[in-house]
Amino acid sequence: MIRSASASLKFVNTGKKAILHNFLSEYKKAMVFYVDKFWNSPLKKNFVNKEEYLSYSGELSASAKQKAANQAWATVRSVRVKSDRRAYVIAKKKEDGDLLGAARLQAVQDKNPISKPVLKTVNAELDYHFTKVHMDKPTKGFDLWVTIYRLGVGGKRKTMKIPLRRNKHFNKLLANGQLRPSVCLTGKEIIFYFEKTAKPATGKVLGVDVGSNKTFSTSDGQQTPTDNHGWTM
């Protein structure tokens, strides 16, 4: 199970906030471009290739373009996959001669038309290639830092270390799970993801033996009792 906790960017200074804002602005432009591109193309199963993500001529780094393209592809795919599956089943039913079934499913399809996603707000989903989380050297004011790489635009490489403060929810998830290396960068906060750790099995192991005189006997000496009629079941 994946859980999330956020940390506010309110402690970041004005200069760093401007860089983050500029990056997210360019990231959104790239996302809009890729959504338009993939919406008008056949739905593909694989991730975006180099030729596709470099088709955007904006100022993001190649790595950031790749992330934005894959995020846009996932957004488009989530909207189109159900509709495309219905279209496939409709075609299959027509091919098999089930015209009534095809007509019924087509009616459902017509009542639920899909439309291209409108990206009003865009958050950047960044993996371990872009970020590194630090919690090893807490100070009086901060106990969490995130280093973000490749933030530059226009060919400029930017690396930024962002100071943050953990909250109760963050600490609770950290105590009961594993912090994942990916984060989500928004205009106001950074969202962290935790994978809940499975609790180890507790208790003793009990062996059971099925016999002819007793229905079963256990390794700790228990046996099925005999009732008033002499049965053990």
Tab-separated table of C-alpha atoms in Angstrom:
chain	number	residue	atom	x	y	z
A	1	MET	CA	0.000	0.000	0.000
A	2	ILE	CA	1.324	3.439	-0.987
A	3	ARG	CA	0.592	6.382	1.333
A	4	SER	CA	1.613	10.016	0.986
A	5	ALA	CA	2.586	12.965	3.164
A	6	SER	CA	3.425	16.514	2.200
A	7	ALA	CA	5.877	19.156	3.411
A	8	SER	CA	5.249	22.860	2.847
A	9	LEU	CA	7.514	25.049	0.715
A	10	LYS	CA	6.769	28.118	2.828
A	11	PHE	CA	10.287	28.094	4.313
A	12	VAL	CA	11.969	28.346	0.886
A	13	ASN	CA	13.452	31.753	0.107
A	14	THR	CA	12.171	34.007	-2.676
A	15	GLY	CA	14.962	33.219	-5.123
A	16	LYS	CA	14.458	29.451	-4.897
A	17	LYS	CA	10.685	29.847	-5.163
A	18	ALA	CA	11.157	31.783	-8.404
A	19	ILE	CA	13.280	28.976	-9.866
A	20	LEU	CA	10.713	26.347	-8.840
A	21	HIS	CA	7.883	28.434	-10.294
A	22	ASN	CA	9.765	28.882	-13.573
A	23	PHE	CA	10.456	25.151	-13.796
A	24	LEU	CA	6.814	24.197	-13.121
A	25	SER	CA	5.631	26.768	-15.664
A	26	GLU	CA	7.840	25.257	-18.366
A	27	TYR	CA	6.888	21.754	-17.254
A	28	LYS	CA	3.202	22.607	-17.718
A	29	LYS	CA	3.836	23.954	-21.224
A	30	ALA	CA	5.574	20.700	-22.096
A	31	MET	CA	2.728	18.626	-20.630
A	32	VAL	CA	0.134	20.538	-22.673
A	33	PHE	CA	2.190	19.954	-25.836
A	34	TYR	CA	2.538	16.228	-25.192
A	35	VAL	CA	-1.128	15.749	-24.265
A	36	ASP	CA	-2.125	17.331	-27.598
A	37	LYS	CA	0.388	15.125	-29.406
A	38	PHE	CA	-0.658	11.831	-27.802
A	39	TRP	CA	-4.388	12.556	-27.864
A	40	ASN	CA	-4.346	12.723	-31.657
A	41	SER	CA	-2.178	9.593	-32.027
A	42	PRO	CA	-2.998	5.875	-31.728
A	43	LEU	CA	-2.870	4.725	-28.114
A	44	LYS	CA	0.414	2.950	-27.439
A	45	LYS	CA	1.300	0.510	-24.690
A	46	ASN	CA	4.968	1.376	-24.267
A	47	PHE	CA	6.503	4.463	-22.755
A	48	VAL	CA	7.511	7.483	-24.804
A	49	ASN	CA	10.633	7.128	-26.944
A	50	LYS	CA	13.422	9.654	-27.376
A	51	GLU	CA	12.184	10.970	-30.706
A	52	GLU	CA	8.768	11.703	-29.212
A	53	TYR	CA	9.885	13.547	-26.082
A	54	LEU	CA	12.523	15.560	-27.977
A	55	SER	CA	9.831	16.756	-30.389
A	56	TYR	CA	9.044	19.469	-27.849
A	57	SER	CA	11.317	22.468	-28.490
A	58	GLY	CA	10.811	24.165	-25.134
A	59	GLU	CA	13.544	25.114	-22.662
A	60	LEU	CA	13.435	22.113	-20.315
A	61	SER	CA	16.335	19.694	-20.094
A	62	ALA	CA	16.045	16.460	-22.077
A	63	SER	CA	15.473	14.495	-18.851
A	64	ALA	CA	12.692	16.834	-17.753
A	65	LYS	CA	11.086	16.576	-21.187
A	66	GLN	CA	11.158	12.807	-20.875
A	67	LYS	CA	9.435	12.955	-17.471
A	68	ALA	CA	6.799	15.403	-18.726
A	69	ALA	CA	6.155	13.291	-21.828
A	70	ASN	CA	5.676	10.072	-19.850
A	71	GLN	CA	3.428	11.865	-17.359
A	72	ALA	CA	1.328	13.251	-20.225
A	73	TRP	CA	1.187	9.814	-21.872
A	74	ALA	CA	-0.102	8.278	-18.627
A	75	THR	CA	-2.727	11.040	-18.342
A	76	VAL	CA	-3.994	10.483	-21.878
A	77	ARG	CA	-3.906	6.705	-21.536
A	78	SER	CA	-5.982	6.761	-18.335
A	79	VAL	CA	-8.749	8.628	-20.178
A	80	ARG	CA	-8.642	6.711	-23.437
A	81	VAL	CA	-8.015	3.120	-22.388
A	82	LYS	CA	-11.576	2.342	-21.218
A	83	SER	CA	-13.123	3.911	-24.298
A	84	ASP	CA	-10.697	2.105	-26.597
A	85	ARG	CA	-11.486	-1.215	-24.909
A	86	ARG	CA	-15.209	-0.650	-25.453
A	87	ALA	CA	-14.569	0.190	-29.110
A	88	TYR	CA	-12.625	-3.053	-29.516
A	89	VAL	CA	-15.433	-5.117	-27.938
A	90	ILE	CA	-18.038	-3.380	-30.128
A	91	ALA	CA	-16.046	-4.222	-33.262
A	92	LYS	CA	-15.578	-7.789	-32.073
A	93	LYS	CA	-19.318	-8.245	-31.411
A	94	LYS	CA	-20.145	-6.942	-34.894
A	95	GLU	CA	-17.592	-9.331	-36.377
A	96	ASP	CA	-19.189	-12.236	-34.478
A	97	GLY	CA	-22.674	-11.246	-35.601
A	98	ASP	CA	-23.877	-10.022	-32.189
A	99	LEU	CA	-25.393	-6.830	-33.557
A	100	LEU	CA	-27.755	-6.357	-30.584
A	101	GLY	CA	-24.890	-6.596	-28.074
A	102	ALA	CA	-22.808	-4.231	-30.176
A	103	ALA	CA	-25.676	-1.717	-30.327
A	104	ARG	CA	-26.183	-1.829	-26.547
A	105	LEU	CA	-22.511	-1.253	-25.863
A	106	GLN	CA	-22.379	1.494	-28.468
A	107	ALA	CA	-25.232	3.238	-26.643
A	108	VAL	CA	-23.163	3.157	-23.439
A	109	GLN	CA	-20.183	4.530	-25.364
A	110	ASP	CA	-22.285	7.349	-26.816
A	111	LYS	CA	-23.594	8.344	-23.378
A	112	ASN	CA	-20.069	8.559	-21.983
A	113	PRO	CA	-18.002	10.449	-24.550
A	114	ILE	CA	-14.405	11.190	-23.649
A	115	SER	CA	-12.688	14.530	-24.000
A	116	LYS	CA	-9.065	15.571	-24.018
A	117	PRO	CA	-7.699	16.307	-20.513
A	118	VAL	CA	-7.499	19.996	-19.648
A	119	LEU	CA	-4.386	20.714	-17.579
A	120	LYS	CA	-5.272	23.587	-15.269
A	121	THR	CA	-2.683	22.695	-12.641
A	122	VAL	CA	0.359	20.541	-13.315
A	123	ASN	CA	2.516	18.878	-10.679
A	124	ALA	CA	5.876	17.385	-11.602
A	125	GLU	CA	6.277	13.717	-10.680
A	126	LEU	CA	10.041	13.372	-10.173
A	127	ASP	CA	11.886	10.101	-9.567
A	128	TYR	CA	15.307	9.328	-8.072
A	129	HIS	CA	17.057	10.674	-11.194
A	130	PHE	CA	15.852	14.135	-10.181
A	131	THR	CA	15.708	14.089	-6.397
A	132	LYS	CA	17.508	12.997	-3.277
A	133	VAL	CA	15.961	13.124	0.198
A	134	HIS	CA	18.145	13.906	3.240
A	135	MET	CA	17.230	13.443	6.894
A	136	ASP	CA	20.660	12.671	8.352
A	137	LYS	CA	21.691	16.109	9.668
A	138	PRO	CA	18.757	17.907	11.314
A	139	THR	CA	19.223	21.506	12.425
A	140	LYS	CA	17.285	23.695	14.822
A	141	GLY	CA	14.894	24.848	12.100
A	142	PHE	CA	14.761	21.966	9.617
A	143	ASP	CA	14.826	18.176	9.691
A	144	LEU	CA	14.191	17.326	6.040
A	145	TRP	CA	15.878	18.413	2.817
A	146	VAL	CA	15.245	17.561	-0.811
A	147	THR	CA	17.914	18.104	-3.437
A	148	ILE	CA	16.382	18.543	-6.891
A	149	TYR	CA	18.540	18.247	-9.990
A	150	ARG	CA	17.960	19.439	-13.577
A	151	LEU	CA	15.724	22.344	-12.589
A	152	GLY	CA	17.294	24.706	-15.110
A	153	VAL	CA	15.564	25.988	-18.212
A	154	GLY	CA	17.073	27.395	-21.358
A	155	GLY	CA	20.074	25.080	-21.246
A	156	LYS	CA	21.081	26.077	-17.702
A	157	ARG	CA	21.538	23.201	-15.252
A	158	LYS	CA	20.230	24.013	-11.780
A	159	THR	CA	20.565	22.001	-8.589
A	160	MET	CA	18.699	23.151	-5.508
A	161	LYS	CA	18.605	21.952	-1.908
A	162	ILE	CA	15.233	22.722	-0.349
A	163	PRO	CA	14.801	22.906	3.458
A	164	LEU	CA	11.602	21.412	4.865
A	165	ARG	CA	9.987	20.446	8.142
A	166	ARG	CA	8.459	17.076	8.805
A	167	ASN	CA	5.003	16.876	10.388
A	168	LYS	CA	3.270	14.262	12.533
A	169	HIS	CA	1.729	12.504	9.556
A	170	PHE	CA	5.103	12.285	7.801
A	171	ASN	CA	6.770	10.864	10.913
A	172	LYS	CA	3.985	8.327	11.405
A	173	LEU	CA	4.299	7.017	7.851
A	174	LEU	CA	8.090	6.983	8.139
A	175	ALA	CA	7.902	4.891	11.309
A	176	ASN	CA	5.625	2.323	9.684
A	177	GLY	CA	6.887	2.205	6.128
A	178	GLN	CA	9.632	2.760	3.597
A	179	LEU	CA	10.172	6.204	2.058
A	180	ARG	CA	10.153	5.904	-1.734
A	181	PRO	CA	12.752	7.812	-3.800
A	182	SER	CA	10.191	9.675	-5.937
A	183	VAL	CA	8.410	12.924	-5.012
A	184	CYS	CA	5.722	15.165	-6.453
A	185	LEU	CA	6.638	18.843	-6.795
A	186	THR	CA	3.748	21.311	-6.623
A	187	GLY	CA	3.683	25.075	-6.339
A	188	LYS	CA	3.127	24.988	-2.573
A	189	GLU	CA	4.520	21.693	-1.284
A	190	ILE	CA	6.481	18.547	-1.960
A	191	ILE	CA	4.603	15.271	-1.649
A	192	PHE	CA	6.437	12.170	-0.445
A	193	TYR	CA	5.385	8.564	-0.920
A	194	PHE	CA	5.696	5.708	1.553
A	195	GLU	CA	5.320	1.997	1.022
A	196	LYS	CA	3.795	0.378	4.067
A	197	THR	CA	5.999	-2.328	5.533
A	198	ALA	CA	4.310	-5.704	5.959
A	199	LYS	CA	4.134	-6.783	9.594
A	200	PRO	CA	6.045	-10.008	10.292
A	201	ALA	CA	3.983	-13.064	11.169
A	202	THR	CA	3.721	-13.707	14.902
A	203	GLY	CA	2.700	-16.716	16.990
A	204	LYS	CA	3.862	-20.317	17.060
A	205	VAL	CA	3.662	-22.916	14.313
A	206	LEU	CA	1.134	-25.675	14.972
A	207	GLY	CA	1.293	-29.053	13.189
A	208	VAL	CA	-1.879	-31.060	12.523
A	209	ASP	CA	-2.020	-34.810	11.840
A	210	VAL	CA	-5.177	-36.489	10.498
A	211	GLY	CA	-5.659	-40.052	11.810
A	212	SER	CA	-8.068	-42.994	11.727
A	213	ASN	CA	-8.891	-43.120	15.477
A	214	LYS	CA	-8.908	-39.376	15.992
A	215	THR	CA	-10.059	-36.873	13.429
A	216	PHE	CA	-6.887	-34.891	14.022
A	217	SER	CA	-4.142	-34.379	16.592
A	218	THR	CA	-1.985	-31.307	16.986
A	219	SER	CA	1.732	-31.014	17.695
A	220	ASP	CA	1.042	-29.505	21.133
A	221	GLY	CA	-0.933	-32.581	22.283
A	222	GLN	CA	-4.494	-31.534	21.504
A	223	GLN	CA	-6.944	-34.064	20.032
A	224	THR	CA	-10.522	-33.967	18.868
A	225	PRO	CA	-12.783	-35.097	21.752
A	226	THR	CA	-15.229	-37.994	21.592
A	227	ASP	CA	-18.902	-37.148	22.077
A	228	ASN	CA	-21.530	-39.141	24.013
A	229	HIS	CA	-22.144	-41.417	21.036
A	230	GLY	CA	-18.477	-42.255	20.528
A	231	TRP	CA	-17.909	-39.949	17.511
A	232	THR	CA	-14.990	-37.550	17.139
A	233	MET	CA	-16.705	-35.357	14.536
